PDB file of C-alpha atoms in Angstrom:
ATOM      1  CA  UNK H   1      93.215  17.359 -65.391  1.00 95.00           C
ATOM      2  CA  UNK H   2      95.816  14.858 -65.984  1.00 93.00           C
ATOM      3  CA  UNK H   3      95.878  11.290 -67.430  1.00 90.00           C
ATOM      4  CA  UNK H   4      97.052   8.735 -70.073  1.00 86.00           C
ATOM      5  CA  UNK H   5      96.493   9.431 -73.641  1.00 84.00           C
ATOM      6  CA  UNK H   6      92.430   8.006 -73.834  1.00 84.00           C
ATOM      7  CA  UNK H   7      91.843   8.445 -70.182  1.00 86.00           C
ATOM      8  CA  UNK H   8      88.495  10.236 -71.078  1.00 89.00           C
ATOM      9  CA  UNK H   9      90.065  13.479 -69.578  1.00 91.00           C
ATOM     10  CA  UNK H  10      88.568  15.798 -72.415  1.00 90.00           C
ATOM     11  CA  UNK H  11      84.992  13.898 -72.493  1.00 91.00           C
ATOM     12  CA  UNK H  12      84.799  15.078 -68.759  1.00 94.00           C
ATOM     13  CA  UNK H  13      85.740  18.510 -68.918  1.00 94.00           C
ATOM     14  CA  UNK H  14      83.141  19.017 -71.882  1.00 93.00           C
ATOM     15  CA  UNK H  15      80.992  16.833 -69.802  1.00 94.00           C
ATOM     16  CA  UNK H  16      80.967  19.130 -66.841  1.00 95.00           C
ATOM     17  CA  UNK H  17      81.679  22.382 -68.851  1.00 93.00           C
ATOM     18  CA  UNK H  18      79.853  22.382 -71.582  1.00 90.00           C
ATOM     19  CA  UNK H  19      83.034  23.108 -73.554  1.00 85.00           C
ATOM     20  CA  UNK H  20      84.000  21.506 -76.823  1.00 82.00           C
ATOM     21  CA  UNK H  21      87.340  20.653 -76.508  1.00 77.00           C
ATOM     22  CA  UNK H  22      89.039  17.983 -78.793  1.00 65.00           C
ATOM     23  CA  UNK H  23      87.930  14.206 -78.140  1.00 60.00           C
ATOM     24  CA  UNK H  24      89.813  11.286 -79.885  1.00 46.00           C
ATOM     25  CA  UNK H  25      88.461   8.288 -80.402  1.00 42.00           C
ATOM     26  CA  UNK H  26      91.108   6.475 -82.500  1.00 38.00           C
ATOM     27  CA  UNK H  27      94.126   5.240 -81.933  1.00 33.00           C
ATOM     28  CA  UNK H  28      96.030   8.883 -82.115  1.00 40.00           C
ATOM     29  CA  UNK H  29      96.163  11.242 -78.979  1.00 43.00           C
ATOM     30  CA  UNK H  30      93.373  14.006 -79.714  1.00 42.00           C
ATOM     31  CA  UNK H  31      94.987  16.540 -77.144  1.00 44.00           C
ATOM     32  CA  UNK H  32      98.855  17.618 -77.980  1.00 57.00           C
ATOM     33  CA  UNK H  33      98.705  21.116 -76.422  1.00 81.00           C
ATOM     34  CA  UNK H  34      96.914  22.221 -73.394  1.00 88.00           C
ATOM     35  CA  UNK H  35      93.273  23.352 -73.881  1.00 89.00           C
ATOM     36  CA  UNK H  36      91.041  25.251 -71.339  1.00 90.00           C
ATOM     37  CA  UNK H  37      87.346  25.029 -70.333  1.00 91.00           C
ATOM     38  CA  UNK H  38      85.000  27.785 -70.880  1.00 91.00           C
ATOM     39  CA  UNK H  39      84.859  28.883 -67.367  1.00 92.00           C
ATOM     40  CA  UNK H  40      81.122  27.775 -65.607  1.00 94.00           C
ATOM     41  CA  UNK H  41      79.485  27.838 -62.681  1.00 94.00           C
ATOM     42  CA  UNK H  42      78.637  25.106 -59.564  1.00 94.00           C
ATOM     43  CA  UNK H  43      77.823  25.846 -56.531  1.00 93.00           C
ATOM     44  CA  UNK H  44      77.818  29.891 -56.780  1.00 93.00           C
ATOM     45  CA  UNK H  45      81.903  29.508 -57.755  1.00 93.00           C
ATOM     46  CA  UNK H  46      83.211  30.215 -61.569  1.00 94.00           C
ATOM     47  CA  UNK H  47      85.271  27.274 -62.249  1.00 94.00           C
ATOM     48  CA  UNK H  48      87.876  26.546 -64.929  1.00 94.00           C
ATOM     49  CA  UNK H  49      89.205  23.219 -66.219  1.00 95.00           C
ATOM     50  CA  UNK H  50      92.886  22.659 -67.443  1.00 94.00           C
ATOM     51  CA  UNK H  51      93.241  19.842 -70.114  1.00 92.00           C
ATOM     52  CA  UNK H  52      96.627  18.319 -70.732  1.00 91.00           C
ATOM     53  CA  UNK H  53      98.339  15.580 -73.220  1.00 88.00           C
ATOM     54  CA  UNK H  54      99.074  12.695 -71.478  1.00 84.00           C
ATOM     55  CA  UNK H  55     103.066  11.556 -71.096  1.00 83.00           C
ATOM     56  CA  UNK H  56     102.032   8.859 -73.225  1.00 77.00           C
ATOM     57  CA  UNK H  57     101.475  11.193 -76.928  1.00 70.00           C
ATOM     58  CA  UNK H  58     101.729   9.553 -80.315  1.00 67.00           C
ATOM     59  CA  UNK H  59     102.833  12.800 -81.396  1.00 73.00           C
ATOM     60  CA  UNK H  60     105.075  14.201 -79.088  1.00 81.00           C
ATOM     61  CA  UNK H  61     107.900  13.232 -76.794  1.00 83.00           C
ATOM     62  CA  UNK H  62     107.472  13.166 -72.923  1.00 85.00           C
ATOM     63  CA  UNK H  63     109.947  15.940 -72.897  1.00 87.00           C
ATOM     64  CA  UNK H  64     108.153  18.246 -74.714  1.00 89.00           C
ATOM     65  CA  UNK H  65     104.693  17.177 -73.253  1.00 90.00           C
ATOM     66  CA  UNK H  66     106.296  18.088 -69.744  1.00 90.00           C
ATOM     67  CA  UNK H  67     107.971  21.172 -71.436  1.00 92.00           C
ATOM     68  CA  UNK H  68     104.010  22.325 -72.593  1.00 91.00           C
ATOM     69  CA  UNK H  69     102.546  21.634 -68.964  1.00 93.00           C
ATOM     70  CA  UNK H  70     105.430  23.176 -67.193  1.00 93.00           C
ATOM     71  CA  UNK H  71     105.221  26.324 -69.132  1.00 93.00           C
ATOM     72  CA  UNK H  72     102.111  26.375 -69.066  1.00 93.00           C
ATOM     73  CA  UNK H  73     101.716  25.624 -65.363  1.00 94.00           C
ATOM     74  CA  UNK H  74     104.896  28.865 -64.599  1.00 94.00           C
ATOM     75  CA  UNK H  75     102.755  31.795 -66.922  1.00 93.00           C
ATOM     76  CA  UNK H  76      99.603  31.223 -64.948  1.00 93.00           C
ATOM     77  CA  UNK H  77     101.769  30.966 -61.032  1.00 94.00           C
ATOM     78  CA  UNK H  78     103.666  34.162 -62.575  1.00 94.00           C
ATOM     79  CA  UNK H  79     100.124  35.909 -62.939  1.00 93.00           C
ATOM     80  CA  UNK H  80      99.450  35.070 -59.426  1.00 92.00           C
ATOM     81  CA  UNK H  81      96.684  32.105 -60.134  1.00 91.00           C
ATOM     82  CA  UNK H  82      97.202  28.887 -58.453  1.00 92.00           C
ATOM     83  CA  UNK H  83      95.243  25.635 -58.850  1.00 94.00           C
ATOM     84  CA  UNK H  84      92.477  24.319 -56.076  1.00 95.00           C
ATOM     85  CA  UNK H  85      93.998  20.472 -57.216  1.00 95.00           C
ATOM     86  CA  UNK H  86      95.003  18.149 -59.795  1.00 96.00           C
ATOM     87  CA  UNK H  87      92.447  15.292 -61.092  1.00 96.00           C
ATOM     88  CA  UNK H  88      94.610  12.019 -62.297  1.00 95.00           C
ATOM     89  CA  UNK H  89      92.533  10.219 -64.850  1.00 94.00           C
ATOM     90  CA  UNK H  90      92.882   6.515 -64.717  1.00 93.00           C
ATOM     91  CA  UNK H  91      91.297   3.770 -66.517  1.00 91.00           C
ATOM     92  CA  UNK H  92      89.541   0.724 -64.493  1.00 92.00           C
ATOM     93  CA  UNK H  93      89.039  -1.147 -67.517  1.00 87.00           C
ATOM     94  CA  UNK H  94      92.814  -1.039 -68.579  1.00 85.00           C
ATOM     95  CA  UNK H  95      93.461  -4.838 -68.690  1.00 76.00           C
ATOM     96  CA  UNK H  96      96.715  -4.262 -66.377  1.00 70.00           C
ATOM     97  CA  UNK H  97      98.981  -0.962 -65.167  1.00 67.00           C
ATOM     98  CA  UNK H  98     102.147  -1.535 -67.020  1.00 64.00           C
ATOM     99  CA  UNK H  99     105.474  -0.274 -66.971  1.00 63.00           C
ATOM    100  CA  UNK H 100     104.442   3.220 -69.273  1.00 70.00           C
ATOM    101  CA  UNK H 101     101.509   4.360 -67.127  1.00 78.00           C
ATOM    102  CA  UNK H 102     103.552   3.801 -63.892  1.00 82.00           C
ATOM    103  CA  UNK H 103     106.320   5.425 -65.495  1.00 82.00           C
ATOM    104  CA  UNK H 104     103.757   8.525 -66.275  1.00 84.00           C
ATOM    105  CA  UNK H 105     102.185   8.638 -62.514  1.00 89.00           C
ATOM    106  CA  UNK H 106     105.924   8.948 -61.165  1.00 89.00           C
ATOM    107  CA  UNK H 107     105.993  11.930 -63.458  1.00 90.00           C
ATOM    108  CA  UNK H 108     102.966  13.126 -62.411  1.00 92.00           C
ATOM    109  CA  UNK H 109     104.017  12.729 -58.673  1.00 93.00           C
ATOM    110  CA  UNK H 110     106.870  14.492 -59.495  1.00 93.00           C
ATOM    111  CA  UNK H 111     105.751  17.266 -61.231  1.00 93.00           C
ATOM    112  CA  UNK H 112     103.122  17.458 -58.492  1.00 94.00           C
ATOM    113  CA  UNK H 113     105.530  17.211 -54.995  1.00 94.00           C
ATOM    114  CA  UNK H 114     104.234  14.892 -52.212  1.00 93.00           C
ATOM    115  CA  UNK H 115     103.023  18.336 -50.390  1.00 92.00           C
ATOM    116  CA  UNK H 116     100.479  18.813 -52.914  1.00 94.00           C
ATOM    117  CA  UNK H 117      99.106  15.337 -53.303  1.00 95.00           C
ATOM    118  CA  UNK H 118      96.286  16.031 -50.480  1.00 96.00           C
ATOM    119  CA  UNK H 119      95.516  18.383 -53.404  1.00 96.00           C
ATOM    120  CA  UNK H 120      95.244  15.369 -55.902  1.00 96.00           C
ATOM    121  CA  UNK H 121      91.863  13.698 -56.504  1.00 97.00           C
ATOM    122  CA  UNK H 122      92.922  10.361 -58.657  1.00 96.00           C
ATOM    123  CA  UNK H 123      89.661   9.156 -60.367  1.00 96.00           C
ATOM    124  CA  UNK H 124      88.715   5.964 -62.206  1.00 94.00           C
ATOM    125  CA  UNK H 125      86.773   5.905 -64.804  1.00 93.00           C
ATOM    126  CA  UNK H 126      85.565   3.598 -67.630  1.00 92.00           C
ATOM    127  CA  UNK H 127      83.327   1.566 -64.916  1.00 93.00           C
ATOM    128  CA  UNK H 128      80.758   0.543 -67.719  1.00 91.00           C
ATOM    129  CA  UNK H 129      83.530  -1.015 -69.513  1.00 92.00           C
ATOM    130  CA  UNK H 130      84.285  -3.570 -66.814  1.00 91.00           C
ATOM    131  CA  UNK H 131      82.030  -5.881 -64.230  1.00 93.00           C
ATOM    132  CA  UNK H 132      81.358  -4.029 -61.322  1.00 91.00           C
ATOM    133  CA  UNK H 133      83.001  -7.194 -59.658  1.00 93.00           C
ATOM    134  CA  UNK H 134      85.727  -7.073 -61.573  1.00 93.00           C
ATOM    135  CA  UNK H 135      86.138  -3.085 -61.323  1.00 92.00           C
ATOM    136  CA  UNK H 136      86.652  -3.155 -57.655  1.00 94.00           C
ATOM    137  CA  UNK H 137      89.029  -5.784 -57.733  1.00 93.00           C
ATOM    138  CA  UNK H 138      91.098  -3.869 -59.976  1.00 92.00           C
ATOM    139  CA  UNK H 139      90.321  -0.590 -57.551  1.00 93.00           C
ATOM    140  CA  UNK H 140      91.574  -2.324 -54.945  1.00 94.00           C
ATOM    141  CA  UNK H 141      94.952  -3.976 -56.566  1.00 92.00           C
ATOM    142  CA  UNK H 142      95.421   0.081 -57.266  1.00 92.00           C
ATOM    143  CA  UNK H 143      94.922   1.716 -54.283  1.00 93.00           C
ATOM    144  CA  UNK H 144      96.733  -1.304 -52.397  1.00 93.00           C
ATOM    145  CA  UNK H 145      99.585  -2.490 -54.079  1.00 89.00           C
ATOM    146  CA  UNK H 146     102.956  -0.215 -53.744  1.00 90.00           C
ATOM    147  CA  UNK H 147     103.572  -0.574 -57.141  1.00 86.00           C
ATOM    148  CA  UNK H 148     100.423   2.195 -58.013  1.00 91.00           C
ATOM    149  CA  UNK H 149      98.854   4.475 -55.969  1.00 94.00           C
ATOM    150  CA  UNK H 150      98.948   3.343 -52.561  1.00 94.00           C
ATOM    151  CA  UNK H 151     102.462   5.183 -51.711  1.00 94.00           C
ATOM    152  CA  UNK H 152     100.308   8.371 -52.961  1.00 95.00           C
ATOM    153  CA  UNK H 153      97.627   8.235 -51.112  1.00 96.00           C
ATOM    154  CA  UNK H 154      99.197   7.458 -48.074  1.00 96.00           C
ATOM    155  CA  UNK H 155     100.359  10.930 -48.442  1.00 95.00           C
ATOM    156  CA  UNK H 156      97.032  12.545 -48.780  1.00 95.00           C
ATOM    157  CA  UNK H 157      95.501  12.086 -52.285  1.00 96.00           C
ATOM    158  CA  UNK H 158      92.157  10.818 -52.683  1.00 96.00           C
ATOM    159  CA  UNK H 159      90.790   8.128 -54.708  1.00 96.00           C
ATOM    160  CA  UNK H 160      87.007   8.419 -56.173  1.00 96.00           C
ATOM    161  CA  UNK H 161      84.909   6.657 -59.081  1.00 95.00           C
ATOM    162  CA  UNK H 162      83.712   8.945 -62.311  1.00 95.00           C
ATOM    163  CA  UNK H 163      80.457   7.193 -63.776  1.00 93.00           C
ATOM    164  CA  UNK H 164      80.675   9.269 -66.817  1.00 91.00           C
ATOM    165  CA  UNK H 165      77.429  10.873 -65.233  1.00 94.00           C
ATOM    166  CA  UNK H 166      77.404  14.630 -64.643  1.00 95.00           C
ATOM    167  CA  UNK H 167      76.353  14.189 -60.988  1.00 96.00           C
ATOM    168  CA  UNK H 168      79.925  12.264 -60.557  1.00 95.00           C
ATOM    169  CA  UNK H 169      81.594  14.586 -62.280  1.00 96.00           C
ATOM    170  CA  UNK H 170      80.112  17.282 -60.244  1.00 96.00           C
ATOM    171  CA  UNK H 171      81.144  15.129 -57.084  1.00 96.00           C
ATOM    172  CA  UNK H 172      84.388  15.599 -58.262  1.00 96.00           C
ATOM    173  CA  UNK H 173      85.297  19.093 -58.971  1.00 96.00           C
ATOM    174  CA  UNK H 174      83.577  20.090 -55.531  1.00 95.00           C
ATOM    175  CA  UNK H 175      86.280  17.992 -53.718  1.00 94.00           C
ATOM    176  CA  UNK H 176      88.690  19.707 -55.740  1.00 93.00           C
ATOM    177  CA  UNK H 177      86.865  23.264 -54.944  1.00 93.00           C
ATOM    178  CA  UNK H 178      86.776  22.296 -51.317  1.00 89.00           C
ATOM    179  CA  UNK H 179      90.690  21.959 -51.247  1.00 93.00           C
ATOM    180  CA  UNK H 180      93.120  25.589 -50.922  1.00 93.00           C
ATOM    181  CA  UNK H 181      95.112  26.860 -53.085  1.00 94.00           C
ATOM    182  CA  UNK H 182      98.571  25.565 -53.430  1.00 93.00           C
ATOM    183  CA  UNK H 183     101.472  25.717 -56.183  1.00 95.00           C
ATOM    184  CA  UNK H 184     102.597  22.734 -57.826  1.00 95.00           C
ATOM    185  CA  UNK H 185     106.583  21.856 -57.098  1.00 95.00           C
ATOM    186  CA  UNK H 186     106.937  22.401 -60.226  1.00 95.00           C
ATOM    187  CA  UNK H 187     106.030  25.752 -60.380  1.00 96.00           C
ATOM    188  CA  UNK H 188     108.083  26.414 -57.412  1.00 96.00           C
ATOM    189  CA  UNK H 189     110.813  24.964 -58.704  1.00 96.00           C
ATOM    190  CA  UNK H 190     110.987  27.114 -62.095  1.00 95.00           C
ATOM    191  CA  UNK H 191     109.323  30.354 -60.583  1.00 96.00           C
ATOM    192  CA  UNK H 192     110.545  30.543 -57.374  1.00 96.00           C
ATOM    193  CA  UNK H 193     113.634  28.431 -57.232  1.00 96.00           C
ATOM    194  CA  UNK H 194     114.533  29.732 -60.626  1.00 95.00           C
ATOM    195  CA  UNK H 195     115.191  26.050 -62.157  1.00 95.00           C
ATOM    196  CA  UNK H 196     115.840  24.966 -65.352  1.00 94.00           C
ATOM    197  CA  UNK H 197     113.577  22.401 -66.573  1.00 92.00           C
ATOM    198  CA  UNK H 198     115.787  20.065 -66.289  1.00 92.00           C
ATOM    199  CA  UNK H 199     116.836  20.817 -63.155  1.00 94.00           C
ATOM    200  CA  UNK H 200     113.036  19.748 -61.613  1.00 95.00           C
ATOM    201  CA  UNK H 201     111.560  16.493 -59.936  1.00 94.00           C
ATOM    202  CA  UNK H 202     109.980  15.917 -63.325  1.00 92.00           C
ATOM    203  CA  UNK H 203     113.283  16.727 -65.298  1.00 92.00           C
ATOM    204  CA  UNK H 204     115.811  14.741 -63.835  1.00 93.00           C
ATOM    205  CA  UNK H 205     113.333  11.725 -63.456  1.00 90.00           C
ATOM    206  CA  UNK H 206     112.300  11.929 -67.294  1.00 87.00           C
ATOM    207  CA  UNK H 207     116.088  12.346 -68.040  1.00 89.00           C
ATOM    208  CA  UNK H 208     117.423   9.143 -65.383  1.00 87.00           C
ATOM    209  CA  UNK H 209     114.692   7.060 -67.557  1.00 83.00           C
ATOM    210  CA  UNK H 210     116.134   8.618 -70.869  1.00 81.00           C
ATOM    211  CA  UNK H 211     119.143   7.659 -69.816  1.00 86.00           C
ATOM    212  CA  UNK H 212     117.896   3.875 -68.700  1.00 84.00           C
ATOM    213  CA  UNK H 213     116.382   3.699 -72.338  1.00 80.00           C
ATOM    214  CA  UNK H 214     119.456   4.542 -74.079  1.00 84.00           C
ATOM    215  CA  UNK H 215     121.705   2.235 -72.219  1.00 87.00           C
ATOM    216  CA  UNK H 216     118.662  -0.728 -72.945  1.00 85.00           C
ATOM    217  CA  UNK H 217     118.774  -0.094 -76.577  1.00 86.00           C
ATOM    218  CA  UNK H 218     122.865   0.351 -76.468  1.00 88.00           C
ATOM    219  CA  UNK H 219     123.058  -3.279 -75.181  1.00 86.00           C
ATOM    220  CA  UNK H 220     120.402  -4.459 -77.755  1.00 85.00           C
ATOM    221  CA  UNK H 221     121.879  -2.704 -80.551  1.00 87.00           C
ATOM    222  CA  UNK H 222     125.216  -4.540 -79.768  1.00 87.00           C
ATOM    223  CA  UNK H 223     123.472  -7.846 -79.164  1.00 87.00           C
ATOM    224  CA  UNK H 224     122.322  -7.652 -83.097  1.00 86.00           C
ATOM    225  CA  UNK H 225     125.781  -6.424 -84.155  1.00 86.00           C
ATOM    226  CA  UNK H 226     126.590 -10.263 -82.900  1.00 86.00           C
ATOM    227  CA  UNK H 227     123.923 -12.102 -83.924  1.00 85.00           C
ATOM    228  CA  UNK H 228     124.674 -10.359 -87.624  1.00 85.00           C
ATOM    229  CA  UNK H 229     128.452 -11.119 -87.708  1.00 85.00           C
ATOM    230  CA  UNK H 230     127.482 -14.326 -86.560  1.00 84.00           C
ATOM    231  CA  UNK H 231     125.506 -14.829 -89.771  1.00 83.00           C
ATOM    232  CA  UNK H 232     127.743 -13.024 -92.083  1.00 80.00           C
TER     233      UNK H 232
END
């Protein structure tokens, strides 16, 4: 289960699990490492949940967020277990989808791999936040505009609507159940491929974005060094 930072990604694993993972309610991330559901059951099948931080920590860098998930994601595809899908947690009361949580759904794209996003359920949530008017509107600016998810689910990823009720939570995870098993490219690409971190999707679109940054603030920084001489 992936997400920004306050997505409610916790709330519905304990939700549908009857675990008691971490929930934050204030302005600090809750979940900085990844946590894992007591296993349960639906439908006859033993199910377990994966929470992780979202790209977007107070506490920690998006490097070393994508250095938890990816090392987390390699020890379980080295033990032979591979994930049934991914669930993207997105608000639909967020007022607008700025530049950060775009940035974090091209990570999560590319830590994913367009073969695996028919694997990808990407689920709004927050609906009793928000006019039900308003809601769709915003449901349909994401799933239609190429600046979100459209490009994603052109590719095969489904879009559905979490009610924080269990019954839509339970909606959910069966889609995800119904889907086969696949590997993250991710996990092929430091398993299999024998990659470097840095060497990944993820990597080397985290580190062209590093890279923007610094050259940003380099300009900035220089800007100031004017504007003080000027002064002085």
């Amino acid at each position: 289960v992936m997400g920004a930072t306050g997505a409610g990604k916790s709330t519905f694993i304990n939700l549908i699990s009857g675990s008691h993972l971490r929930v934050g309610y204030g302005l600090e991330s809750c979940t900085s490492e990844v946590q894992v559901s007591s296993p349960f059951l639906l439908d006859g099948k033993t199910i377990t949940l994966i929470d992780t931080p979202g790209f977007d920590d107070t506490v920690k860098t998006e490097a070393e967020i994508l250095r938890l998930i990816a090392d987390f994601l390699a020890a379980t595809y080295k033990e032979g277990r591979k994930l049934n899908g991914v669930i993207f947690f997105q608000r639909i009361s967020d007022y607008r989808m700025g530049g950060v949580a775009r940035k974090n759904f091209r990570l999560f794209r590319k830590l994913c791999g367009d073969e695996t996003l028919k694997n990808v359920v990407i689920a709004t949530n927050m609906w009793s936040d928000v006019a039900v008017e308003l809601g769709e509107k915003r449901e349909r600016e994401l799933s239609e505009s190429e600046l979100f998810f459209k490009p994603a689910l052109e590719k095969g990823a489904h879009l559905a609507r979490h009610d924080n009720t269990l019954d839509s939570a339970r909606r959910i995870v069966r889609q995800i159940v119904g889907f086969p098993t696949t590997a993250l490219q991710i996990q092929v690409e430091t398993v299999d491929q024998q990659k470097t971190l840095a060497q990944t999707a993820a990597g080397e679109d985290l580190k062209e974005e590093l890279e923007r940054l610094a050259a940003k603030h380099k300009e900035e920084l220089e800007g100031l060094r004017g504007e003080m001489e000027e002064l002085l």
